[in-house]
């Protein structure tokens, strides 16, 4: 079945550091890939998405590229801010299957001033 | 993307009681989804609610514990029944109105059972 694996947290970085959160997936079809962010005390917000191989999603300085050859969708940001502290979830949806969204376990990010 | 209003945002409840959570969407959607997020964990799908039919529950979740209503295409409720401290979680509703936009989530209901 389909699954998402993302790096364990928590990840602690200093402000302005470079961020990478790894995400790999297993899917039988051609899924769409997503990163969601959950700020403290809030629900999930869509951060970025990619619907096909080699697509790059970007938003708020974050980027992720859909790599079919490595089945990866790593999240990157060149210079993080304290306000980026949150939990980040990688997810996939196989719209040719049952349309259910499958989440990774989440990665908690702490940014120190 | 769709806008979802979920309430209550949080509640503290006594064990043995029930809480009903409401989700209102700003447009008509075929399916609404209910999730549970236990402390420090990812999201687990409880059930899928279609208007005009019984909700479809995932393994480990039953209708008697989590009854769901879906009276129209913009509204759904989830009830957490006969609560115990193990039910303390964040409960979220979600819709998939536009495949290109992915899923939209409500702001969540943070439930504490004492």
Coordinates of C-alpha atoms in Angstrom, one line a residue, chain B residues 13-16 38-39 65 82-89 91 111-114:
Chain B
X13 CA -15.2 17.4 29.3
X14 CA -16.0 14.9 32.1
X15 CA -15.5 11.2 31.4
X16 CA -18.7 9.4 30.4
X38 CA -3.4 12.1 19.4
X39 CA -0.8 14.1 21.3
X65 CA -18.4 5.6 19.6
X82 CA -19.0 8.1 26.4
X83 CA -15.6 9.8 26.6
X84 CA -12.6 8.6 28.5
X85 CA -9.2 10.3 29.0
X86 CA -7.9 8.2 26.1
X87 CA -10.1 10.3 23.8
X88 CA -8.1 13.4 24.6
X89 CA -6.9 14.5 21.1
X91 CA -10.2 16.3 16.1
X111 CA -10.5 17.9 23.5
X112 CA -9.4 17.1 27.0
X113 CA -11.2 14.5 28.9
X114 CA -10.8 14.6 32.7

